[in-house]
mmCIF file of C-alpha atoms in Angstrom:
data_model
loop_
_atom_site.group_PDB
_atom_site.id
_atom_site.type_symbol
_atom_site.label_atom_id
_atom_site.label_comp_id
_atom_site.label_asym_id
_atom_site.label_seq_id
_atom_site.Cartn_x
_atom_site.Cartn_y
_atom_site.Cartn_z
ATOM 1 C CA UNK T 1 0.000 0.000 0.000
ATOM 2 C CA UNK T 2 1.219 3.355 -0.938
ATOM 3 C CA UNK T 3 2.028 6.030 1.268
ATOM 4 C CA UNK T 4 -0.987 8.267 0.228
ATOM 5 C CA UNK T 5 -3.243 5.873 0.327
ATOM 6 C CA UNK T 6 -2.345 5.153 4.012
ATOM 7 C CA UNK T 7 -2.845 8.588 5.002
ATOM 8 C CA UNK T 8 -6.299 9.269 2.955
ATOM 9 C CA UNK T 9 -7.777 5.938 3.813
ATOM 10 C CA UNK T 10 -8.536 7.204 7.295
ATOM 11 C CA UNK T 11 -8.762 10.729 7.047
ATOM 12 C CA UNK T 12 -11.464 9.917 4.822
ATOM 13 C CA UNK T 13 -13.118 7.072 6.680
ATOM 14 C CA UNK T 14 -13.118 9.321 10.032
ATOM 15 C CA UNK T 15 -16.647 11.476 9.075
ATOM 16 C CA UNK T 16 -18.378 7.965 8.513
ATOM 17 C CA UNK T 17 -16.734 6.865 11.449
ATOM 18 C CA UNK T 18 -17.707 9.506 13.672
ATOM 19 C CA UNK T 19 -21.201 10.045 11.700
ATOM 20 C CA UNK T 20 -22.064 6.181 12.128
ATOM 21 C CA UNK T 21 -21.549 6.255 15.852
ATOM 22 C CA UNK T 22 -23.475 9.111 16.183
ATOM 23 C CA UNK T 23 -26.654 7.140 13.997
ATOM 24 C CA UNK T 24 -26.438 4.209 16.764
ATOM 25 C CA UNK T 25 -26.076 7.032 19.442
ATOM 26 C CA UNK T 26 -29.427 8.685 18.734
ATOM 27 C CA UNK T 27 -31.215 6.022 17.299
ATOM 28 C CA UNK T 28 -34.127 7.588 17.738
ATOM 29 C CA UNK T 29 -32.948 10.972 15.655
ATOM 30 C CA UNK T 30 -31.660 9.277 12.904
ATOM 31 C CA UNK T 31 -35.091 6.782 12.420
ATOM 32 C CA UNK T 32 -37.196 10.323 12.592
ATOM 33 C CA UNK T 33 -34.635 11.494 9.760
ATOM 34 C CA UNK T 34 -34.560 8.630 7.694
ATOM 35 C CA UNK T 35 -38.187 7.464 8.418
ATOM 36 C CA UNK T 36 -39.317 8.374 4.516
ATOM 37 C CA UNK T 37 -36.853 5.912 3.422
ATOM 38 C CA UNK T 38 -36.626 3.484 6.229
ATOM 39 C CA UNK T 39 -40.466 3.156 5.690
ATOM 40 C CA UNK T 40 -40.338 2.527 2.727
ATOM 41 C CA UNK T 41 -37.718 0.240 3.432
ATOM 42 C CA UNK T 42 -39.738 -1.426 5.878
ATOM 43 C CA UNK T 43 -42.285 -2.134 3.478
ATOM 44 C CA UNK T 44 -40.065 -3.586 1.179
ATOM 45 C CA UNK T 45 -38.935 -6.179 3.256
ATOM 46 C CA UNK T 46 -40.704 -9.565 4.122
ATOM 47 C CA UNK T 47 -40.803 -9.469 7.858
ATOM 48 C CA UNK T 48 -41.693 -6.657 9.549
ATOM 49 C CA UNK T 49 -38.837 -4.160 10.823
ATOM 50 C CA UNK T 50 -39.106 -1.497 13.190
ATOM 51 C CA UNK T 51 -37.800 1.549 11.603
ATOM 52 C CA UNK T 52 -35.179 2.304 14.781
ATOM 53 C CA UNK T 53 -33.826 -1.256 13.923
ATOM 54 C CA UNK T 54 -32.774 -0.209 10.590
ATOM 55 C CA UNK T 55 -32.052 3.219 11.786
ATOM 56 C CA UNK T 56 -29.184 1.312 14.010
ATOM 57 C CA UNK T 57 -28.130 -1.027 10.938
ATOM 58 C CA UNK T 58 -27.946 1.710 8.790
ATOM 59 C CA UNK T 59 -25.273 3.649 11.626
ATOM 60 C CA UNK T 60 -23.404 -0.091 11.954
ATOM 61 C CA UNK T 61 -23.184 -0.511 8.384
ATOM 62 C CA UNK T 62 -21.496 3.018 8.242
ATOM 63 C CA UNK T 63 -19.604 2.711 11.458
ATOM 64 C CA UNK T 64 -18.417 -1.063 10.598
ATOM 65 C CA UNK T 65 -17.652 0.076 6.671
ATOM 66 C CA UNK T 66 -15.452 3.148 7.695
ATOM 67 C CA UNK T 67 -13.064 1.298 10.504
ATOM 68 C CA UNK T 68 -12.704 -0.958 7.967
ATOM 69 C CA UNK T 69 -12.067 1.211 5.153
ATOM 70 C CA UNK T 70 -9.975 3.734 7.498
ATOM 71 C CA UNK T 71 -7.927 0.305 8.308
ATOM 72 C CA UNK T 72 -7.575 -0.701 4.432
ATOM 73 C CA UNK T 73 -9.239 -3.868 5.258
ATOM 74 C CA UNK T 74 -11.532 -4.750 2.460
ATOM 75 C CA UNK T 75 -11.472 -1.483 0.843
ATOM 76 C CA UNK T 76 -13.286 -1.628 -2.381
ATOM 77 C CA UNK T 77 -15.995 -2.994 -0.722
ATOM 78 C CA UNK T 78 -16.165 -1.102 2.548
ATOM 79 C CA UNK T 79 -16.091 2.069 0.026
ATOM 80 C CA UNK T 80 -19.138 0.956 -1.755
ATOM 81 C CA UNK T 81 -20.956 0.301 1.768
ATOM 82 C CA UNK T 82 -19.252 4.231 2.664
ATOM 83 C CA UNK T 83 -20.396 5.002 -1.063
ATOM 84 C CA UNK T 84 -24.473 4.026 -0.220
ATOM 85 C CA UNK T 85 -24.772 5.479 2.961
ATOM 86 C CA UNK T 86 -23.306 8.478 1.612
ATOM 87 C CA UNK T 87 -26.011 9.056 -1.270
ATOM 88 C CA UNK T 88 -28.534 8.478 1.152
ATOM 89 C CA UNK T 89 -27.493 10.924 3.977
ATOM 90 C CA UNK T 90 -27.385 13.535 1.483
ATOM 91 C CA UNK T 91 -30.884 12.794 -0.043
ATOM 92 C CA UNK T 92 -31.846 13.213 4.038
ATOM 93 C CA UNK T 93 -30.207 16.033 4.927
ATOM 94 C CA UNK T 94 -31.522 18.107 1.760
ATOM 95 C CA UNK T 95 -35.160 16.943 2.095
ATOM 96 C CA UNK T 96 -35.283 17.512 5.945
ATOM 97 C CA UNK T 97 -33.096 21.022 5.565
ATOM 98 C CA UNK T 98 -34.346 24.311 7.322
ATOM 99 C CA UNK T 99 -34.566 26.768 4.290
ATOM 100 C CA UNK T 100 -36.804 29.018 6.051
ATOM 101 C CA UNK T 101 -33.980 31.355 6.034
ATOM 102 C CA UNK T 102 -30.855 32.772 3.979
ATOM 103 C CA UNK T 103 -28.461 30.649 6.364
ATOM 104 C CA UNK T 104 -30.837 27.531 5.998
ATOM 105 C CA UNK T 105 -30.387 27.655 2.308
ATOM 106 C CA UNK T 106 -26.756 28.180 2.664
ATOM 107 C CA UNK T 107 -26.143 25.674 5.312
ATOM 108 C CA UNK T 108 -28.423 23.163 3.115
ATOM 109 C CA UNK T 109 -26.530 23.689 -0.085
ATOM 110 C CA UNK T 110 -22.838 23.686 1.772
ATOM 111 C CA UNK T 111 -24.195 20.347 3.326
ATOM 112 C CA UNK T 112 -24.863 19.056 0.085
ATOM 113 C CA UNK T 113 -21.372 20.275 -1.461
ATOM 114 C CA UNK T 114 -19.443 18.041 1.677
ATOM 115 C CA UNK T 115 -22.087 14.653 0.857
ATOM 116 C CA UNK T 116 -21.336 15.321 -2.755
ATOM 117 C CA UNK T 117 -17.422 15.564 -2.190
ATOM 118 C CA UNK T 118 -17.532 12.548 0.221
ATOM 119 C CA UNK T 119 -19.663 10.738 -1.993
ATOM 120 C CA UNK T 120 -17.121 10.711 -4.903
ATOM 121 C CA UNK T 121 -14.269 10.547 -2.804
ATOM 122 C CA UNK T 122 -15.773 6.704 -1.815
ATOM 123 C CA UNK T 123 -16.649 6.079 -5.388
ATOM 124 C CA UNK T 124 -13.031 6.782 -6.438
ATOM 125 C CA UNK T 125 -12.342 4.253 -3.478
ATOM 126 C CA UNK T 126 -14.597 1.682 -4.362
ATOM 127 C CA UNK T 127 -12.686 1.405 -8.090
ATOM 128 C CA UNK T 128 -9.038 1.616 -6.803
ATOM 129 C CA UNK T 129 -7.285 -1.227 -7.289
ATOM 130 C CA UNK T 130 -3.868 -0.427 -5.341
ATOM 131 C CA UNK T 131 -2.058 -0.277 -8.792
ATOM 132 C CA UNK T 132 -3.154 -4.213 -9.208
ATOM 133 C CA UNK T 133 -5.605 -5.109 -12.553
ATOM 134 C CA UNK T 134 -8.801 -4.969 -12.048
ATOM 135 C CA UNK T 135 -11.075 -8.262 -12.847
ATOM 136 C CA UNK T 136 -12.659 -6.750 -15.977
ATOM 137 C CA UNK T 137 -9.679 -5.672 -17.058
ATOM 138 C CA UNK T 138 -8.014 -9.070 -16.500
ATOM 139 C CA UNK T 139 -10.977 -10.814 -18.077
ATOM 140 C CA UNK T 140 -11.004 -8.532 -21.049
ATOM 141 C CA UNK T 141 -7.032 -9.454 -21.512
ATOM 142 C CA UNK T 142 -7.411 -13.031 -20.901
ATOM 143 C CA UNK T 143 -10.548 -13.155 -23.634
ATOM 144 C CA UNK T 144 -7.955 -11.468 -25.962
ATOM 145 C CA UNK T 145 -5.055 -13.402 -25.355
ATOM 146 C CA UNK T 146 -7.036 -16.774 -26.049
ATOM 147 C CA UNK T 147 -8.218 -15.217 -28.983
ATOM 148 C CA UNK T 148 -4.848 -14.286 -30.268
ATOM 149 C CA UNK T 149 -3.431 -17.820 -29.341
ATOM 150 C CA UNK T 150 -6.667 -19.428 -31.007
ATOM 151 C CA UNK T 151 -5.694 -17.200 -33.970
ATOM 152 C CA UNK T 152 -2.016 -18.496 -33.987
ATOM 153 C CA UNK T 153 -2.900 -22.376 -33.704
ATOM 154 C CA UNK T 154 -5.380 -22.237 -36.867
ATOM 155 C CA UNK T 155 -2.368 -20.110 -38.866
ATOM 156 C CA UNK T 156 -0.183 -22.740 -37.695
ATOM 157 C CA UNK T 157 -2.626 -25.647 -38.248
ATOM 158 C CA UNK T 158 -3.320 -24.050 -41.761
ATOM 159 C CA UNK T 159 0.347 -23.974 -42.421
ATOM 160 C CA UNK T 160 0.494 -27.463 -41.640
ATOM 161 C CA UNK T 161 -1.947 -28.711 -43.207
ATOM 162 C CA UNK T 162 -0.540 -26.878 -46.520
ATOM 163 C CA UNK T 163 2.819 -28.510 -45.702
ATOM 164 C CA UNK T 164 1.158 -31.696 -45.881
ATOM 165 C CA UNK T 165 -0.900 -31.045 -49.044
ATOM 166 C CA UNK T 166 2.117 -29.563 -50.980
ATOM 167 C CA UNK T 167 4.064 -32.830 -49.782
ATOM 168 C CA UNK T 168 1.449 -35.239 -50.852
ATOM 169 C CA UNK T 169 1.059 -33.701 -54.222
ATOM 170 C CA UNK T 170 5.057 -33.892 -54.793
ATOM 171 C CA UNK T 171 4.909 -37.900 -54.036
ATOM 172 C CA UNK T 172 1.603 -37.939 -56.068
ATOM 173 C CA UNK T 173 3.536 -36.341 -58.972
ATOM 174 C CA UNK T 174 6.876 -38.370 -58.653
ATOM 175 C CA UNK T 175 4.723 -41.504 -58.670
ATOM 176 C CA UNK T 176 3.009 -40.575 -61.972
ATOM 177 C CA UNK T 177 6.000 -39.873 -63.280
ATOM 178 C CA UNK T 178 7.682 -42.818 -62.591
ATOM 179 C CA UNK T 179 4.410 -44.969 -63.567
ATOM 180 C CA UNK T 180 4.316 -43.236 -66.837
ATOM 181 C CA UNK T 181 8.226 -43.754 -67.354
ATOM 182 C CA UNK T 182 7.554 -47.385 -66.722
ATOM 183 C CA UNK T 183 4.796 -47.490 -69.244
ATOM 184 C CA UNK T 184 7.125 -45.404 -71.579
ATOM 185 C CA UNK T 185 9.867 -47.928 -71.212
ATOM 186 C CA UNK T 186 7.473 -51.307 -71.458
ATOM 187 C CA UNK T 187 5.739 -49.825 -74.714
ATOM 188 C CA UNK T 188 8.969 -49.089 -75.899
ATOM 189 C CA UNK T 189 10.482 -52.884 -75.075
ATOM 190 C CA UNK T 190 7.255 -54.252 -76.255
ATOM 191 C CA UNK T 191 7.531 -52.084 -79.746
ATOM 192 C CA UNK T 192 10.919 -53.802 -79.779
ATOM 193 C CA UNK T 193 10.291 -57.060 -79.625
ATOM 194 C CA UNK T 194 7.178 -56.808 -82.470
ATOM 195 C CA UNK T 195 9.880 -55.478 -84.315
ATOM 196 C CA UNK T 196 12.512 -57.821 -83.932
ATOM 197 C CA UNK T 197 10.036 -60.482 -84.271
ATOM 198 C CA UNK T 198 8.651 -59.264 -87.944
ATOM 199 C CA UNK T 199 12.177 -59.012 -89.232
ATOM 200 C CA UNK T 200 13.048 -62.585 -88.303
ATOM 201 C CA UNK T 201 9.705 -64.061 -89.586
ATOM 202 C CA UNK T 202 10.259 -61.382 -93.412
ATOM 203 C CA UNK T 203 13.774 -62.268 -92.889
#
């Protein structure tokens, strides 16, 4: 691990860090925040969850997903955890907002700014790959590699099988050749001896 990446790894975990413990803190607050979407949530779901149970899973997710992340344990995938819980405490904190006022607006929109900023710091996370490949990139260079190697065994079987052809066709040719030389030379003999035979029987 590089040196950057073990100093940004936890100065950037540290808000979800301290923001997650705060969720399973107040419990209570952050299920009357998030109640539009933990409802809904809720709903979703098969069995019936109280909305301050997901209010605390939702604070251990981001709590659990930032020590991690902060530790460089599992970091692609604590940063897409980081990277969900992000999204979702900015959609909060803009719907529930005071913007009754001047400073309400303000406070809302430099709110937004800092989820915005933390949200695609964790998406950068979630894609690093500590200098190693990626797996699409490694499957889209293996898939290319066995297609270039497929390539070069059908030139080489092609090649081959020319070799062969070119070879048979030279022993093909040498035999007619010598079968026609053969005939040549028995028609020839034969032609002799009908020869020699009319001159001794005219003789």
């Amino acid at each position: 691990m590089s040196a950057v990446r073990i100093l940004a790894r936890p100065l950037l975990g540290s808000s979800f860090i301290v923001a997650g413990a705060g969720k399973l803190k107040n419990a209570d607050d952050t299920a009357e925040q998030l109640s539009p979407v933990l409802r809904r949530a809720a709903d979703a779901l098969p069995i019936r969850v109280d909305e301050k149970v997901l209010a605390r899973a939702v604070g251990a997710s981001q709590l659990g997903a930032g020590v991690l992340f902060a530790l460089g344990k599992a970091p692609r995938l604590s940063a897409s955890v980081l990277a969900i819980t992000s999204a979702l405490n900015a959609f909060v904190e803009w719907r529930s907002a005071d913007i009754s006022t001047a400073a309400g607006r303000g406070a809302r929109r430099s709110g937004l700014l800092k989820n915005l900023s933390l949200l695609g710091g964790v998406l950068l996370a979630s894609v690093d790959t500590n200098g190693a490949p990626s797996l699409a990139w490694r499957a889209q260079h293996l898939a290319a590699d066995t297609a270039k190697a497929g390539r070069r065994q059908l030139a080489d079987v092609e090649k081959a099988t020319q070799k062969t052809v070119q070879k048979t066709a030279r022993k093909t040719q040498k035999a007619v050749q010598s079968a026609a030389h053969r005939a040549e030379h028995t028609v020839r003999s034969a032609a002799h001896d009908v020869a020699s035979t009319a001159s001794d029987v005219f003789a």
